[in-house]
Coordinates of C-alpha atoms in Angstrom, one line a residue:
X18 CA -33.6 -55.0 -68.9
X19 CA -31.9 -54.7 -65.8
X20 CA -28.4 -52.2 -66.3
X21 CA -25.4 -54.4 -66.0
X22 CA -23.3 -50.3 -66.5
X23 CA -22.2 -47.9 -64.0
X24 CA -21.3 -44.1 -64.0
X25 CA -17.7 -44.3 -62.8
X26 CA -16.7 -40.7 -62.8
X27 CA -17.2 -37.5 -63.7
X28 CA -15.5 -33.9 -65.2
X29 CA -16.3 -30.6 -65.9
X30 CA -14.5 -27.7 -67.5
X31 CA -15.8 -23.9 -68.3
X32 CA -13.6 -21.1 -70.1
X33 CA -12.0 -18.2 -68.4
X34 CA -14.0 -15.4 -69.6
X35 CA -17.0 -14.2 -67.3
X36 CA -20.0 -12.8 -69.3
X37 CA -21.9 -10.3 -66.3
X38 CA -25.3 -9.3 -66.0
X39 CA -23.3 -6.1 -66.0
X40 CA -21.5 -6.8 -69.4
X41 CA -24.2 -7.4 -71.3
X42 CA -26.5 -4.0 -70.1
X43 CA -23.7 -2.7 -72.2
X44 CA -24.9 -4.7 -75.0
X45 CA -28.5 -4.6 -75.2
X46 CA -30.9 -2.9 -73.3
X47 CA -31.3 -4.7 -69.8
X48 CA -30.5 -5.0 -66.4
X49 CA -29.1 -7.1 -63.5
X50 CA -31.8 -6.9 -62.0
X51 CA -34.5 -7.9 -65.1
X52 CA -32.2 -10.8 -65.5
X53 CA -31.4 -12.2 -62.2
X54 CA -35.9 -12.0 -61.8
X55 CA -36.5 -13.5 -64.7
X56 CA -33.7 -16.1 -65.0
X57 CA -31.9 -16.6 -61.9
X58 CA -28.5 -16.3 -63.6
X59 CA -25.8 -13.9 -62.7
X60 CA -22.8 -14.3 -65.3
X61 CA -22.0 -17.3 -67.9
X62 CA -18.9 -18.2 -69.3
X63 CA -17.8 -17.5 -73.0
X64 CA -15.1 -19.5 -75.0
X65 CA -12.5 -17.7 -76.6
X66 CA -12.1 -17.0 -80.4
X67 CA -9.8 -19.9 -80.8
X68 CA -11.3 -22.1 -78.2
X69 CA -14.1 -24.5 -79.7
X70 CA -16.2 -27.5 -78.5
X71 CA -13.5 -30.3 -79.1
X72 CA -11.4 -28.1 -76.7
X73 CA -13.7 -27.4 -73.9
X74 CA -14.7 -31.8 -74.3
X75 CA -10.8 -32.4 -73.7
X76 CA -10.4 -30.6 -70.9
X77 CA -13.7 -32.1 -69.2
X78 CA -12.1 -35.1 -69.7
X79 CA -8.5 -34.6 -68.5
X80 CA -10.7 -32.9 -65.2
X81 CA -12.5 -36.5 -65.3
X82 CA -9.1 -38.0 -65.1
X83 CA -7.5 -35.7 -62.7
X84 CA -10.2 -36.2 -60.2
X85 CA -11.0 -40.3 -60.3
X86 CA -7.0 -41.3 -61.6
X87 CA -9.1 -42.7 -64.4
X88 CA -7.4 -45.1 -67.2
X89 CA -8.7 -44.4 -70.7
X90 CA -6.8 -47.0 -72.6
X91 CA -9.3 -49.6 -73.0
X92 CA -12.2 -46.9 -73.6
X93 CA -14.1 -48.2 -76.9
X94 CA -16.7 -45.9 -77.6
X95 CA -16.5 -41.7 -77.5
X96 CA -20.4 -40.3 -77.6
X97 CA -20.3 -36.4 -77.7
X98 CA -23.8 -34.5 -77.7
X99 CA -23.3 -31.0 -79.2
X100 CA -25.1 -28.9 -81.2
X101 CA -22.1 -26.5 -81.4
X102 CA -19.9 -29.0 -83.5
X103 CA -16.2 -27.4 -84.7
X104 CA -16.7 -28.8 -88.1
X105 CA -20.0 -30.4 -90.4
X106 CA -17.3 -32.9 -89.9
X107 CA -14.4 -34.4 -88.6
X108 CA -16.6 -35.0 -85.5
X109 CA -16.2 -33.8 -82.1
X110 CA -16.0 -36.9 -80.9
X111 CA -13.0 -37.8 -83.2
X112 CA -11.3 -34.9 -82.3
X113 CA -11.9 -36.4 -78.7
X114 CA -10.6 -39.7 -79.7
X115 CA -7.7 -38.6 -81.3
X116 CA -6.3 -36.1 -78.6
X117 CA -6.6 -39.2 -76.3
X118 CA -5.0 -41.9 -78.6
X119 CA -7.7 -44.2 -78.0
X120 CA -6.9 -46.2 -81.1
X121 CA -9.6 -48.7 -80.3
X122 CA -12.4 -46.4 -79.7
X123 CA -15.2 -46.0 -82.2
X124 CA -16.5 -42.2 -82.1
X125 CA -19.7 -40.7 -83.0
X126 CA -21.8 -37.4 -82.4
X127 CA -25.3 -37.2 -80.8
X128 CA -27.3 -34.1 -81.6
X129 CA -30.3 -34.1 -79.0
X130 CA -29.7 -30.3 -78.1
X131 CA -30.5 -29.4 -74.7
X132 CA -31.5 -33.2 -73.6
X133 CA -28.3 -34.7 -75.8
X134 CA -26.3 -35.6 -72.7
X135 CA -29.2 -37.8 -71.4
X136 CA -29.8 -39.4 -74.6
X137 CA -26.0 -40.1 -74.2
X138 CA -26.5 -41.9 -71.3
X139 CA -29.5 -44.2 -72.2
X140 CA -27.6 -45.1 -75.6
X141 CA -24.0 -45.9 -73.1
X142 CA -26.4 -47.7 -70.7
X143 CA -27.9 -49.6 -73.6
X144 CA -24.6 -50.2 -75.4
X145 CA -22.7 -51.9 -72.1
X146 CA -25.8 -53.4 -70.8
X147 CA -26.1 -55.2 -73.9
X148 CA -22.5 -56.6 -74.2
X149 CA -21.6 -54.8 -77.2
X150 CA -19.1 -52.4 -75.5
X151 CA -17.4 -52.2 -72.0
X152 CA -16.1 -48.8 -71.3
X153 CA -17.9 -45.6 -73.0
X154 CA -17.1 -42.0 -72.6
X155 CA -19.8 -39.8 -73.0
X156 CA -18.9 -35.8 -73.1
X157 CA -21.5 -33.2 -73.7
X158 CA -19.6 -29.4 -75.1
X159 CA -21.6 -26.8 -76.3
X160 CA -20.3 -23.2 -77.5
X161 CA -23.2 -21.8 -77.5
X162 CA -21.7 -17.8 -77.9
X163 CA -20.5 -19.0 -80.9
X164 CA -24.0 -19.1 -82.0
X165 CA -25.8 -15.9 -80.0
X166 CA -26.8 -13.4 -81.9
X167 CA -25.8 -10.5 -78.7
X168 CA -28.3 -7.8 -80.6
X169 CA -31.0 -10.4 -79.1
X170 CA -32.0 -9.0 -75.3
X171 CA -34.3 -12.3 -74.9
X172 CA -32.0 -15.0 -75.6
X173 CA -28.4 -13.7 -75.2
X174 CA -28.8 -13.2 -71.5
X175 CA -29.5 -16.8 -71.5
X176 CA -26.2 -18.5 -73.4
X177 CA -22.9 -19.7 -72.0
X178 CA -20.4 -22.1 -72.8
X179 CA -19.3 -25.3 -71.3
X180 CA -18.4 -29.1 -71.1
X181 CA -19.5 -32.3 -68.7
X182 CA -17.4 -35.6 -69.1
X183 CA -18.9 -39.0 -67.9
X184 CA -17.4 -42.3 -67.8
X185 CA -19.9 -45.7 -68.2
X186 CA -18.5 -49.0 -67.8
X187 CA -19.2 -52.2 -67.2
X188 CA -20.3 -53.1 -63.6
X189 CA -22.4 -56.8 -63.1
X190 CA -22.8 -55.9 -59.6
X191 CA -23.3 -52.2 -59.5
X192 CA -26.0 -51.2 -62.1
X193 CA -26.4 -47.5 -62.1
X194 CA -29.4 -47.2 -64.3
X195 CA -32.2 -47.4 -62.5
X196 CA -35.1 -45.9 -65.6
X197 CA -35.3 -43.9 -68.6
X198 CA -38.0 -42.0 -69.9
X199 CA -37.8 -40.0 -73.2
X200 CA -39.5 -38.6 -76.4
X201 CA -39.9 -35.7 -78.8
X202 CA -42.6 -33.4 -80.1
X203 CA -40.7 -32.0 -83.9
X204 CA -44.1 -30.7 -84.8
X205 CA -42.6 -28.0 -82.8
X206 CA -39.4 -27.3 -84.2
X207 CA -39.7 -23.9 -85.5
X208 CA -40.2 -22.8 -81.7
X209 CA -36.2 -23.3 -81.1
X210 CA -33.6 -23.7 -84.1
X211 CA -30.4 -22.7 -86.2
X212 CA -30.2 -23.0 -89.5
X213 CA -28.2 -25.2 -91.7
X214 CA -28.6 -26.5 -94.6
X215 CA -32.3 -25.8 -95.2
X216 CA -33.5 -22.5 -94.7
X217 CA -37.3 -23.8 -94.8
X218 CA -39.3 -25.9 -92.5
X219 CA -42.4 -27.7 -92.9
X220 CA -43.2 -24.8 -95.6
X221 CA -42.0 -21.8 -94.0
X222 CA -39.1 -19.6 -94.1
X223 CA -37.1 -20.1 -91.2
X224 CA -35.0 -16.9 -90.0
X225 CA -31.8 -17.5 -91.7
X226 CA -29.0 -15.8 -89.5
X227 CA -27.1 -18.9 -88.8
X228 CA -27.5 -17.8 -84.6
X229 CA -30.2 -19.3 -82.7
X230 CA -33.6 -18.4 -83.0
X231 CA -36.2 -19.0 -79.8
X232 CA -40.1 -18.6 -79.1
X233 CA -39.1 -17.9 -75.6
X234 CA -42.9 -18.0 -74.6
X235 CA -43.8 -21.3 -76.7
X236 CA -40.9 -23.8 -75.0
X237 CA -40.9 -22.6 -71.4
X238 CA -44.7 -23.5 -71.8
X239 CA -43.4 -26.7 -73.8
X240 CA -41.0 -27.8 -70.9
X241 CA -43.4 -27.1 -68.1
X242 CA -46.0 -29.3 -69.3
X243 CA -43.7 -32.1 -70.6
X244 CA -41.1 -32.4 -67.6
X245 CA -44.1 -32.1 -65.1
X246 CA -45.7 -34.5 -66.7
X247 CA -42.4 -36.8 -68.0
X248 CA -40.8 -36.8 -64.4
X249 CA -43.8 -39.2 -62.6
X250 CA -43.5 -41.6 -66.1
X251 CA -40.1 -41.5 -65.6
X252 CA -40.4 -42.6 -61.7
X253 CA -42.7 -45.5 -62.8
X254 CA -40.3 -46.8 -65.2
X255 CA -37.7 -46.4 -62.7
X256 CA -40.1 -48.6 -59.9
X257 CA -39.9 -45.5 -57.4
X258 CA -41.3 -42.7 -55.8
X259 CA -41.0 -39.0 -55.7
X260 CA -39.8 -39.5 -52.1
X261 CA -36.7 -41.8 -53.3
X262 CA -35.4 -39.4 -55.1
X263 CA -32.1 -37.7 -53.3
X264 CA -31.3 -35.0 -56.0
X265 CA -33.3 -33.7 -58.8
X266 CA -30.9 -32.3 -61.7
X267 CA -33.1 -30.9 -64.3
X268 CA -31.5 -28.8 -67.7
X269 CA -30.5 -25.1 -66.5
X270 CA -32.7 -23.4 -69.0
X271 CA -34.2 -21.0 -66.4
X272 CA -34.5 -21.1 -62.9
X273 CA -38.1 -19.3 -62.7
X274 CA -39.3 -22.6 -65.2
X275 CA -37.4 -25.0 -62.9
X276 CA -39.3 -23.4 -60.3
X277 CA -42.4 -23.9 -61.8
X278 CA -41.9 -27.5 -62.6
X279 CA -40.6 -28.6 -59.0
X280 CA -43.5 -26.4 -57.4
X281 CA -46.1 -28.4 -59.6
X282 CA -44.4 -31.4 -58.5
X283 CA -44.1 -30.2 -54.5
X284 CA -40.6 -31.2 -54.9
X285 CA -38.6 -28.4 -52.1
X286 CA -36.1 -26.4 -54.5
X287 CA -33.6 -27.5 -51.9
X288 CA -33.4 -30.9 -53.5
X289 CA -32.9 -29.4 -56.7
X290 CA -29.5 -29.1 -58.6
X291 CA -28.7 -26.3 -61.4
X292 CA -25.3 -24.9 -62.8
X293 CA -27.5 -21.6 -64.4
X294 CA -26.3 -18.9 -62.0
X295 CA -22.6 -18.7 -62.6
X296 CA -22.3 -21.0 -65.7
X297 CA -25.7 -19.7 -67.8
X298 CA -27.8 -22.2 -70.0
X299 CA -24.9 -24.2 -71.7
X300 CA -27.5 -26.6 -73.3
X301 CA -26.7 -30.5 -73.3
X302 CA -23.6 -29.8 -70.4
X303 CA -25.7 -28.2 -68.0
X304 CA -26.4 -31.0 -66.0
X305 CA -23.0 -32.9 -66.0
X306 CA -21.8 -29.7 -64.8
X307 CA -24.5 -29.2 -62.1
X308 CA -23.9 -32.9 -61.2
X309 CA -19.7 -32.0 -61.2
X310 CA -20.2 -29.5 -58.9
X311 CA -22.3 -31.2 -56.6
X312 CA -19.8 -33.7 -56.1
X313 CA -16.9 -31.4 -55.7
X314 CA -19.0 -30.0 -52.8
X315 CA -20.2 -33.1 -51.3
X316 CA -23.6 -32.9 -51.5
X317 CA -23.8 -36.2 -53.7
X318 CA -22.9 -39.3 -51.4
X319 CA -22.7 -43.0 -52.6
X320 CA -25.9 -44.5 -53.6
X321 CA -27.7 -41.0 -53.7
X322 CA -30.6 -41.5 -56.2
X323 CA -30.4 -38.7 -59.5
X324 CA -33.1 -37.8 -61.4
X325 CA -31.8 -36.0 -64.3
X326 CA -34.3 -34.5 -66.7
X327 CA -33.1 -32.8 -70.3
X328 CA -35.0 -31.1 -72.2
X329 CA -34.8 -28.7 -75.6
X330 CA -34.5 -28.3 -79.2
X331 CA -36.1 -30.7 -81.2
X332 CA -38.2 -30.2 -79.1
X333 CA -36.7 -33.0 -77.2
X334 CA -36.6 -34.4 -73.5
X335 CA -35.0 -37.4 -72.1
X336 CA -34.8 -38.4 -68.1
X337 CA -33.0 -40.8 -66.3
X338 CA -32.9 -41.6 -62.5
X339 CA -29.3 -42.9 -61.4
X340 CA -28.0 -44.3 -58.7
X341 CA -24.2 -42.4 -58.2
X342 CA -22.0 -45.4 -57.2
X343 CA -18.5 -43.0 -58.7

């Protein structure tokens, strides 16, 4: 089905507080340098004690505003993909709705982890495409200090905090959506988790700490073989070629696994997009902020082709190549 639904504009926001490579070699026992050459990243940025999704998802949005003069009013859906939620429930997304008075809006969360902000997208696309709504905000806010356990050398050097905002609307003329590509692998599930209200899965006893718990090894080899193999299916639905492809904005998980995807694909890393250094891996708003501040710098012009590519817990992955028409 062709997309009658463009992406109208776009927001970012990131907390205050710095976590450094050299903060956290007071913490565990690493280095700047072990870090930097074996995740690209430099310092993340940590929400404080008070501070929790809903509020870093408000302030992307208020950026989102600021920046295109949007008008909310007539918004009628509110998707937010966390996996950091405030509460089990009033949602995020009714937090969202609320703070924004959109009286009209309907409000749900997505919980795709790492990938949630392009599953967001494909069900926006999906929902204006088909008529059902006109004008959907889609926010992806993760906290994810809030649920590091910082005793952990190989994951906390990894975690940061932070929030993307995306406006889809209605647009006859100006589909955005060019292809989607997506799917899942649970069977893998113990490799990357938190638990909730199970403590058990698929038989076993899952480490019950209530922080995130990683096989590092198992999902970088996960994502390697599924994006490398997921980006040329993702192309094909899309009707395009590697070559048409302006930007590539993959999840900033890693940069040595992004490297190893984009040098599988002999795509040059100078047309690839990543928010890891300064900003960390902030899960599903990683690549609306990578996306925001490639914008801001003007890099991204009008009718660039995207290829976004999420990937992560679930183990989940989700792609979709876009034309930016903001």
């Amino acid at each position: 089905m062709k997309s009658t639904a463009k992406l109208s504009a776009i927001g970012a926001y990131v907390p205050e507080q710095r976590l450094t490579n050299q903060d956290l070699e007071k913490l565990v026992d690493t280095s700047d340098e072990w870090i930097v050459r074996r995740t690209g990243m430099k310092e993340r940025r940590i929400a404080g004690p008070e501070q929790f999704s809903s509020d870093l998802a408000c302030a992307a949005v208020k950026d989102l505003v600021a920046r295109y003069q949007s008008d909310l009013h007539d918004t009628d859906l509110v998707i937010v993909s966390t996996t950091t939620p405030d509460y089990g429930f009033p949602s995020v997304s009714a937090r969202v709705q609320a703070a924004f008075q959109l009286k009209q809006a309907g409000a749900i969360d997505l919980s795709a982890a790492c990938s949630g902000f392009e599953y967001a997208l494909h069900v926006a696309n999906g929902l204006v495409t088909s008529g059902l709504h006109k004008k959907i905000l889609v926010i992806a806010a993760e906290t994810m200090s809030k649920v590091t356990d910082y005793s952990d050398r190989t994951t906390c050097v990894l975690l940061g905090d932070g929030a993307s905002a995306a406006l889809v609307e209605r647009s006859e003329e100006n589909g955005a959506f060019l292809g989607a590509y997506m799917g899942a692998d649970g069977s893998l599930g113990k490799a990357l988790y938190r638990t909730g209200l199970s403590t058990v899965m698929d038989g076993a006893k899952l480490v019950d700490t209530g922080k995130m718990i990683q096989n590092g090894r198992e999902v970088y080899k996960w994502a390697v073989k599924t994006v490398t193999t997921g980006i040329p299916e993702l192309l094909k639905n899309s009707g395009l070629s590697i070559e048409d492809i302006d930007w590539f904005i993959p999840h900033s998980a890693n940069l040595r696994l992004i490297e190893a995807v984009f040098d599988r694909l002999n795509v040059p890393m100078d047309k690839v997009l990543y928010s890891l250094e300064y900003y960390g891996n902030t899960s599903s708003a990683s690549i609306g902020l990578a996306l925001s501040d490639a914008v801001k710098e003007g890099k991204i012009k009008k009718n660039d082709r995207l290829l976004l590519y999420g990937f992560g817990g679930g183990l989940c992955h989700c792609g979709q190549v876009i034309e930016w028409n903001a």
